[in-house]
PDB file of C-alpha atoms in Angstrom:
ATOM      1  CA  MET A  51     -89.212  63.016  20.790  1.00 51.00           C
ATOM      2  CA  PHE A  52     -87.012  61.470  18.117  1.00 50.00           C
ATOM      3  CA  HIS A  53     -84.552  58.766  19.231  1.00 57.00           C
ATOM      4  CA  TRP A  54     -81.741  57.649  16.976  1.00 63.00           C
ATOM      5  CA  LYS A  55     -81.709  53.886  16.794  1.00 66.00           C
ATOM      6  CA  LEU A  56     -78.370  52.311  16.047  1.00 58.00           C
ATOM      7  CA  SER A  57     -78.135  49.384  13.722  1.00 66.00           C
ATOM      8  CA  ARG A  58     -76.315  46.217  14.708  1.00 67.00           C
ATOM      9  CA  LYS A  59     -73.190  47.257  12.783  1.00 66.00           C
ATOM     10  CA  GLN A  60     -73.264  50.706  14.357  1.00 59.00           C
ATOM     11  CA  LYS A  61     -73.548  49.213  17.845  1.00 57.00           C
ATOM     12  CA  LEU A  62     -70.623  46.918  17.092  1.00 64.00           C
ATOM     13  CA  LEU A  63     -68.548  49.854  15.851  1.00 64.00           C
ATOM     14  CA  ARG A  64     -69.489  51.879  18.937  1.00 59.00           C
ATOM     15  CA  ASN A  65     -68.432  49.056  21.252  1.00 60.00           C
ATOM     16  CA  ILE A  66     -65.127  48.679  19.429  1.00 64.00           C
ATOM     17  CA  VAL A  67     -64.418  52.405  19.728  1.00 59.00           C
ATOM     18  CA  VAL A  68     -65.276  52.422  23.446  1.00 55.00           C
ATOM     19  CA  THR A  69     -63.090  49.343  24.053  1.00 54.00           C
ATOM     20  CA  LEU A  70     -60.141  50.831  22.186  1.00 52.00           C
ATOM     21  CA  ALA A  71     -60.506  54.099  24.093  1.00 49.00           C
ATOM     22  CA  ALA A  72     -60.561  52.224  27.406  1.00 49.00           C
ATOM     23  CA  LEU A  73     -57.506  50.166  26.422  1.00 45.00           C
ATOM     24  CA  GLY A  74     -55.702  53.309  25.304  1.00 51.00           C
ATOM     25  CA  SER A  75     -56.412  55.003  28.619  1.00 52.00           C
ATOM     26  CA  LEU A  76     -55.215  51.929  30.525  1.00 45.00           C
ATOM     27  CA  TRP A  77     -52.091  51.727  28.348  1.00 46.00           C
ATOM     28  CA  TRP A  78     -51.343  55.362  29.163  1.00 48.00           C
ATOM     29  CA  MET A  79     -51.992  54.866  32.893  1.00 50.00           C
ATOM     30  CA  LEU A  80     -49.618  51.877  32.953  1.00 47.00           C
ATOM     31  CA  GLY A  81     -46.803  53.891  31.400  1.00 55.00           C
ATOM     32  CA  PHE A  82     -47.128  52.575  27.812  1.00 52.00           C
ATOM     33  CA  PRO A  83     -46.077  48.930  28.365  1.00 59.00           C
ATOM     34  CA  ALA A  84     -44.434  47.020  25.513  1.00 66.00           C
ATOM     35  CA  LEU A  85     -45.238  43.567  24.174  1.00 64.00           C
ATOM     36  CA  THR A  86     -41.621  42.388  23.954  1.00 81.00           C
ATOM     37  CA  THR A  87     -38.412  42.780  25.937  1.00 82.00           C
ATOM     38  CA  LYS A  88     -36.676  44.095  22.825  1.00 85.00           C
ATOM     39  CA  SER A  89     -39.150  46.965  22.669  1.00 83.00           C
ATOM     40  CA  LEU A  90     -38.396  47.821  26.291  1.00 84.00           C
ATOM     41  CA  LEU A  91     -34.687  47.691  25.527  1.00 87.00           C
ATOM     42  CA  ARG A  92     -35.163  50.237  22.737  1.00 87.00           C
ATOM     43  CA  ARG A  93     -36.832  52.525  25.266  1.00 83.00           C
ATOM     44  CA  ALA A  94     -33.863  52.180  27.617  1.00 84.00           C
ATOM     45  CA  GLU A  95     -31.475  52.905  24.754  1.00 88.00           C
ATOM     46  CA  GLN A  96     -33.393  56.059  23.932  1.00 84.00           C
ATOM     47  CA  ALA A  97     -33.179  57.167  27.562  1.00 83.00           C
ATOM     48  CA  TYR A  98     -29.377  56.870  27.391  1.00 87.00           C
ATOM     49  CA  LEU A  99     -29.235  58.341  23.852  1.00 86.00           C
ATOM     50  CA  LEU A 100     -27.606  55.208  22.452  1.00 87.00           C
ATOM     51  CA  ASP A 101     -27.461  55.069  18.658  1.00 82.00           C
ATOM     52  CA  GLU A 102     -26.814  51.353  18.178  1.00 83.00           C
ATOM     53  CA  HIS A 103     -29.120  48.563  19.263  1.00 88.00           C
ATOM     54  CA  GLY A 104     -27.806  46.324  22.009  1.00 90.00           C
ATOM     55  CA  GLU A 105     -27.758  42.554  22.412  1.00 93.00           C
ATOM     56  CA  ILE A 106     -29.872  40.830  25.071  1.00 93.00           C
ATOM     57  CA  LEU A 107     -27.621  38.492  27.067  1.00 95.00           C
ATOM     58  CA  TYR A 108     -29.935  37.164  29.762  1.00 94.00           C
ATOM     59  CA  THR A 109     -33.457  37.661  31.110  1.00 92.00           C
ATOM     60  CA  CYS A 110     -34.853  36.439  34.406  1.00 89.00           C
ATOM     61  CA  SER A 111     -38.434  36.828  35.648  1.00 84.00           C
ATOM     62  CA  TRP A 112     -40.176  36.075  38.938  1.00 79.00           C
ATOM     63  CA  LEU A 113     -43.880  36.518  39.647  1.00 77.00           C
ATOM     64  CA  ASP A 114     -44.792  39.787  37.869  1.00 78.00           C
ATOM     65  CA  ASN A 115     -41.310  41.289  37.654  1.00 85.00           C
ATOM     66  CA  GLY A 116     -38.217  40.710  35.601  1.00 88.00           C
ATOM     67  CA  ARG A 117     -34.684  41.857  34.879  1.00 92.00           C
ATOM     68  CA  THR A 118     -32.780  41.865  31.592  1.00 92.00           C
ATOM     69  CA  LEU A 119     -29.037  42.091  31.002  1.00 95.00           C
ATOM     70  CA  SER A 120     -27.868  43.489  27.683  1.00 94.00           C
ATOM     71  CA  ARG A 121     -24.612  44.528  26.041  1.00 94.00           C
ATOM     72  CA  HIS A 122     -24.169  47.780  24.118  1.00 93.00           C
ATOM     73  CA  GLY A 123     -20.768  47.888  22.506  1.00 91.00           C
ATOM     74  CA  ASP A 124     -18.352  47.574  25.424  1.00 91.00           C
ATOM     75  CA  ARG A 125     -20.935  48.427  28.103  1.00 92.00           C
ATOM     76  CA  LEU A 126     -23.417  46.315  30.063  1.00 94.00           C
ATOM     77  CA  MET A 127     -26.938  47.452  30.935  1.00 93.00           C
ATOM     78  CA  SER A 128     -29.379  46.127  33.532  1.00 93.00           C
ATOM     79  CA  MET A 129     -33.078  46.840  32.929  1.00 91.00           C
ATOM     80  CA  ASN A 130     -36.010  46.164  35.279  1.00 90.00           C
ATOM     81  CA  TRP A 131     -39.607  45.661  34.157  1.00 86.00           C
ATOM     82  CA  GLU A 132     -42.934  44.288  35.368  1.00 86.00           C
ATOM     83  CA  ARG A 133     -45.790  42.461  33.689  1.00 81.00           C
ATOM     84  CA  THR A 134     -49.128  44.208  33.228  1.00 76.00           C
ATOM     85  CA  LEU A 135     -52.377  43.338  31.474  1.00 68.00           C
ATOM     86  CA  LEU A 136     -51.114  45.061  28.328  1.00 61.00           C
ATOM     87  CA  GLY A 137     -47.488  43.971  28.293  1.00 70.00           C
ATOM     88  CA  ARG A 138     -44.240  44.723  30.080  1.00 82.00           C
ATOM     89  CA  ARG A 139     -43.826  48.068  31.816  1.00 83.00           C
ATOM     90  CA  PHE A 140     -40.421  49.749  31.902  1.00 84.00           C
ATOM     91  CA  LEU A 141     -39.189  50.320  35.462  1.00 83.00           C
ATOM     92  CA  GLY A 142     -35.768  51.750  34.753  1.00 86.00           C
ATOM     93  CA  ALA A 143     -32.307  50.814  33.556  1.00 90.00           C
ATOM     94  CA  LYS A 144     -28.674  51.197  34.574  1.00 91.00           C
ATOM     95  CA  LEU A 145     -25.917  51.574  31.971  1.00 92.00           C
ATOM     96  CA  PHE A 146     -22.588  50.588  33.509  1.00 92.00           C
ATOM     97  CA  ASP A 147     -19.134  51.940  32.804  1.00 91.00           C
ATOM     98  CA  PRO A 148     -17.013  50.029  30.249  1.00 91.00           C
ATOM     99  CA  GLU A 149     -14.760  48.490  32.919  1.00 90.00           C
ATOM    100  CA  VAL A 150     -17.729  46.776  34.637  1.00 91.00           C
ATOM    101  CA  ARG A 151     -17.830  43.178  33.431  1.00 91.00           C
ATOM    102  CA  HIS A 152     -19.689  41.526  36.321  1.00 92.00           C
ATOM    103  CA  ILE A 153     -22.750  42.555  38.332  1.00 94.00           C
ATOM    104  CA  LEU A 154     -23.570  40.865  41.619  1.00 94.00           C
ATOM    105  CA  PHE A 155     -27.304  40.866  42.390  1.00 93.00           C
ATOM    106  CA  TYR A 156     -28.119  40.190  46.021  1.00 90.00           C
ATOM    107  CA  HIS A 157     -31.324  39.438  47.854  1.00 88.00           C
ATOM    108  CA  ALA A 158     -32.146  37.545  51.045  1.00 88.00           C
ATOM    109  CA  GLU A 159     -34.532  34.596  51.070  1.00 90.00           C
ATOM    110  CA  ILE A 160     -36.748  33.961  54.080  1.00 91.00           C
ATOM    111  CA  VAL A 161     -36.308  30.359  55.211  1.00 90.00           C
ATOM    112  CA  LYS A 162     -38.247  28.766  58.072  1.00 89.00           C
ATOM    113  CA  GLU A 163     -36.253  26.050  59.771  1.00 83.00           C
ATOM    114  CA  ALA A 164     -36.437  24.427  63.207  1.00 79.00           C
ATOM    115  CA  GLY A 165     -39.212  26.818  64.228  1.00 85.00           C
ATOM    116  CA  LYS A 166     -37.173  29.924  63.396  1.00 88.00           C
ATOM    117  CA  THR A 167     -37.098  32.391  60.502  1.00 90.00           C
ATOM    118  CA  TYR A 168     -33.704  32.850  58.848  1.00 91.00           C
ATOM    119  CA  LEU A 169     -32.460  35.219  56.148  1.00 90.00           C
ATOM    120  CA  TYR A 170     -30.324  33.234  53.721  1.00 92.00           C
ATOM    121  CA  PRO A 171     -28.247  35.141  51.132  1.00 91.00           C
ATOM    122  CA  ARG A 172     -29.102  34.332  47.510  1.00 92.00           C
ATOM    123  CA  PRO A 173     -26.507  36.073  45.317  1.00 94.00           C
ATOM    124  CA  GLU A 174     -26.321  35.815  41.528  1.00 94.00           C
ATOM    125  CA  LEU A 175     -23.511  37.003  39.269  1.00 95.00           C
ATOM    126  CA  TRP A 176     -24.519  38.396  35.881  1.00 95.00           C
ATOM    127  CA  GLY A 177     -22.254  39.519  33.074  1.00 94.00           C
ATOM    128  CA  LEU A 178     -19.345  38.156  31.076  1.00 92.00           C
ATOM    129  CA  VAL A 179     -18.987  34.835  32.867  1.00 93.00           C
ATOM    130  CA  GLU A 180     -19.341  32.497  29.883  1.00 93.00           C
ATOM    131  CA  ASP A 181     -15.660  31.455  29.871  1.00 91.00           C
ATOM    132  CA  ALA A 182     -15.500  30.284  33.494  1.00 92.00           C
ATOM    133  CA  ALA A 183     -15.667  26.508  33.909  1.00 94.00           C
ATOM    134  CA  SER A 184     -16.600  26.919  37.590  1.00 94.00           C
ATOM    135  CA  ALA A 185     -16.767  29.533  40.321  1.00 96.00           C
ATOM    136  CA  GLU A 186     -17.106  29.919  44.053  1.00 96.00           C
ATOM    137  CA  LEU A 187     -18.084  32.806  46.291  1.00 96.00           C
ATOM    138  CA  GLU A 188     -16.849  33.689  49.773  1.00 96.00           C
ATOM    139  CA  TRP A 189     -19.635  35.627  51.494  1.00 94.00           C
ATOM    140  CA  THR A 190     -18.610  37.525  54.638  1.00 93.00           C
ATOM    141  CA  VAL A 191     -20.765  39.344  57.173  1.00 90.00           C
ATOM    142  CA  ILE A 192     -19.288  41.538  59.896  1.00 87.00           C
ATOM    143  CA  ALA A 193     -21.508  42.731  62.744  1.00 86.00           C
ATOM    144  CA  LYS A 194     -21.158  46.047  64.530  1.00 83.00           C
ATOM    145  CA  ASP A 195     -19.866  44.252  67.606  1.00 83.00           C
ATOM    146  CA  GLY A 196     -17.093  42.622  65.556  1.00 85.00           C
ATOM    147  CA  ALA A 197     -18.671  39.172  65.143  1.00 88.00           C
ATOM    148  CA  GLN A 198     -17.788  37.762  61.736  1.00 89.00           C
ATOM    149  CA  MET A 199     -18.727  34.754  59.628  1.00 93.00           C
ATOM    150  CA  THR A 200     -17.731  33.616  56.123  1.00 95.00           C
ATOM    151  CA  TRP A 201     -19.601  31.103  53.973  1.00 96.00           C
ATOM    152  CA  THR A 202     -18.241  29.479  50.817  1.00 96.00           C
ATOM    153  CA  MET A 203     -20.842  28.940  48.108  1.00 96.00           C
ATOM    154  CA  PRO A 204     -20.326  26.909  44.926  1.00 95.00           C
ATOM    155  CA  GLY A 205     -21.456  28.499  41.685  1.00 95.00           C
ATOM    156  CA  VAL A 206     -24.226  26.900  39.642  1.00 94.00           C
ATOM    157  CA  ARG A 207     -24.480  27.948  36.004  1.00 94.00           C
ATOM    158  CA  LYS A 208     -27.964  29.112  35.018  1.00 94.00           C
ATOM    159  CA  ASP A 209     -26.939  30.590  31.681  1.00 94.00           C
ATOM    160  CA  ASP A 210     -23.845  31.647  29.755  1.00 95.00           C
ATOM    161  CA  HIS A 211     -24.201  35.032  31.445  1.00 96.00           C
ATOM    162  CA  CYS A 212     -25.521  34.083  34.886  1.00 95.00           C
ATOM    163  CA  LEU A 213     -24.089  32.148  37.833  1.00 96.00           C
ATOM    164  CA  SER A 214     -26.154  31.394  40.924  1.00 95.00           C
ATOM    165  CA  PHE A 215     -24.489  30.589  44.261  1.00 95.00           C
ATOM    166  CA  SER A 216     -25.961  27.976  46.594  1.00 92.00           C
ATOM    167  CA  PHE A 217     -25.914  28.940  50.266  1.00 93.00           C
ATOM    168  CA  ARG A 218     -25.035  26.279  52.842  1.00 92.00           C
ATOM    169  CA  ARG A 219     -24.753  26.765  56.587  1.00 93.00           C
ATOM    170  CA  ASN A 220     -21.427  26.092  58.265  1.00 95.00           C
ATOM    171  CA  TYR A 221     -23.205  24.570  61.292  1.00 92.00           C
ATOM    172  CA  ALA A 222     -26.476  22.722  61.658  1.00 88.00           C
ATOM    173  CA  PRO A 223     -29.156  24.497  63.740  1.00 84.00           C
ATOM    174  CA  GLY A 224     -28.760  23.709  67.412  1.00 83.00           C
ATOM    175  CA  THR A 225     -25.028  22.954  67.195  1.00 88.00           C
ATOM    176  CA  ASP A 226     -23.143  23.960  70.333  1.00 91.00           C
ATOM    177  CA  GLY A 227     -20.207  26.341  70.242  1.00 92.00           C
ATOM    178  CA  GLU A 228     -19.339  30.024  69.870  1.00 92.00           C
ATOM    179  CA  GLU A 229     -18.977  29.934  66.085  1.00 93.00           C
ATOM    180  CA  SER A 230     -22.340  28.218  65.706  1.00 93.00           C
ATOM    181  CA  ALA A 231     -23.970  30.856  67.926  1.00 92.00           C
ATOM    182  CA  ILE A 232     -22.479  33.634  65.777  1.00 91.00           C
ATOM    183  CA  GLU A 233     -23.812  32.043  62.607  1.00 91.00           C
ATOM    184  CA  GLU A 234     -27.233  31.611  64.198  1.00 91.00           C
ATOM    185  CA  ARG A 235     -27.680  35.262  65.095  1.00 89.00           C
ATOM    186  CA  LEU A 236     -26.197  36.495  61.820  1.00 90.00           C
ATOM    187  CA  LEU A 237     -28.745  34.468  59.850  1.00 90.00           C
ATOM    188  CA  LEU A 238     -31.617  35.441  62.155  1.00 88.00           C
ATOM    189  CA  GLY A 239     -30.937  39.091  61.337  1.00 80.00           C
ATOM    190  CA  ASP A 240     -32.001  40.278  64.800  1.00 66.00           C
ATOM    191  CA  TYR A 241     -29.289  42.963  65.097  1.00 63.00           C
ATOM    192  CA  LEU A 242     -27.718  45.722  62.996  1.00 59.00           C
ATOM    193  CA  ARG A 243     -25.211  44.439  60.458  1.00 64.00           C
ATOM    194  CA  GLU A 244     -22.009  46.275  59.752  1.00 66.00           C
ATOM    195  CA  ASP A 245     -21.001  45.056  56.326  1.00 81.00           C
ATOM    196  CA  TYR A 246     -21.401  42.435  53.616  1.00 86.00           C
ATOM    197  CA  SER A 247     -18.586  41.566  51.230  1.00 90.00           C
ATOM    198  CA  ALA A 248     -18.090  38.972  48.525  1.00 93.00           C
ATOM    199  CA  LEU A 249     -15.030  37.445  46.900  1.00 94.00           C
ATOM    200  CA  ILE A 250     -15.639  35.467  43.709  1.00 95.00           C
ATOM    201  CA  ARG A 251     -13.090  33.139  42.160  1.00 95.00           C
ATOM    202  CA  PHE A 252     -13.239  31.781  38.600  1.00 95.00           C
ATOM    203  CA  TYR A 253     -11.610  28.489  37.583  1.00 96.00           C
ATOM    204  CA  ASP A 254     -10.840  26.882  34.240  1.00 93.00           C
ATOM    205  CA  ALA A 255     -11.684  23.326  33.178  1.00 92.00           C
ATOM    206  CA  GLU A 256      -8.504  22.028  34.876  1.00 93.00           C
ATOM    207  CA  GLY A 257      -9.469  23.643  38.176  1.00 92.00           C
ATOM    208  CA  MET A 258      -6.845  26.381  37.935  1.00 94.00           C
ATOM    209  CA  LEU A 259      -7.699  29.814  39.347  1.00 95.00           C
ATOM    210  CA  THR A 260      -8.044  32.297  36.472  1.00 94.00           C
ATOM    211  CA  GLU A 261      -9.630  35.406  37.963  1.00 92.00           C
ATOM    212  CA  THR A 262     -10.853  36.913  41.234  1.00 93.00           C
ATOM    213  CA  HIS A 263     -13.328  39.720  41.885  1.00 92.00           C
ATOM    214  CA  TRP A 264     -13.999  41.584  45.122  1.00 92.00           C
ATOM    215  CA  PHE A 265     -17.359  43.204  45.920  1.00 92.00           C
ATOM    216  CA  ASP A 266     -17.263  45.525  48.910  1.00 86.00           C
ATOM    217  CA  ASN A 267     -20.221  46.917  50.918  1.00 84.00           C
ATOM    218  CA  VAL A 268     -22.693  44.627  49.199  1.00 86.00           C
ATOM    219  CA  GLY A 269     -26.324  45.759  49.414  1.00 82.00           C
ATOM    220  CA  TYR A 270     -29.688  44.696  48.027  1.00 80.00           C
ATOM    221  CA  GLY A 271     -29.959  44.947  44.257  1.00 83.00           C
ATOM    222  CA  TYR A 272     -26.957  45.302  41.966  1.00 82.00           C
ATOM    223  CA  ASN A 273     -23.342  45.595  43.058  1.00 88.00           C
ATOM    224  CA  ILE A 274     -20.349  46.067  40.784  1.00 86.00           C
ATOM    225  CA  SER A 275     -16.885  44.711  41.321  1.00 76.00           C
ATOM    226  CA  ALA A 276     -14.500  46.946  43.235  1.00 64.00           C
ATOM    227  CA  GLY A 277     -11.669  45.445  41.216  1.00 57.00           C
ATOM    228  CA  GLY A 278     -10.920  42.383  39.172  1.00 48.00           C
ATOM    229  CA  GLU A 279      -7.595  40.612  38.985  1.00 44.00           C
ATOM    230  CA  GLU A 280      -6.611  38.166  36.286  1.00 40.00           C
ATOM    231  CA  THR A 281      -4.134  35.496  37.324  1.00 31.00           C
TER     232      THR A 281
END
C-alpha cells in the first residue's frame, strides 16, 4: 500500500494550519475576544448603533475582569469585559442617558476582624468628577426593623474620572452601647437589609460645597444619581 510521506516543510505547514484552526475555534468559543480595550469599545458602539467613536475616560481591572468608562458625545457608557487566553472578551455595556454624569459602583468587601467576618462597603464614583477638589460620602443602611446607621467616608482620587471612598467604622469592635451593637450587626450582614442610600458632596479647593448627589436604593453594580444639585 502506498503511503504519502510529508516533507519537513509540508509537516510544518500542516502543523501551522492545525494550530490556526484550533485557535480560530477557541476564539469563536470565547466570543471573539479583542486584543485592545478600544476594539471592545467599538463593539459596544456597534451594539448601540453609535456613529462616532467615543473617548475612554477610565479603565479598572481586577483579577481576570475589568470595567471601562467612556464618553460618547454627551453620554457616558460603562463596559464590562474579562481576560481570556486570546484577549479581552466583551461582557456587555450600558449607555446612560445624557443627564447621568456620575455612576456609583458598589460592592462589599469581606473583612475578617476580631474573629468575625464583616461586609464592608467599598463604593467608587465614576464619571465627570475631575473638577472636584475633594468629596465625601454619607452611606446609610436601614434595616427592616428600623435600625439605622450612617458612615461618612472621605473620597480618595484614583483618577480624573474616579473617586474611591474609604470605609471607617464608627465604633471599634467590642465597644459597649446600643449604637455600637447596631453597627456590629449591620456589618455582619446576618439579617435582611431594608435599604442602602448614599449622599455625595463635592467641594472646591477652598473647602466650599459645590454640588451634592443623592443615590437611592443602592445595589450591587452600578447606580445612577437620583438627582444632582449644584450650589
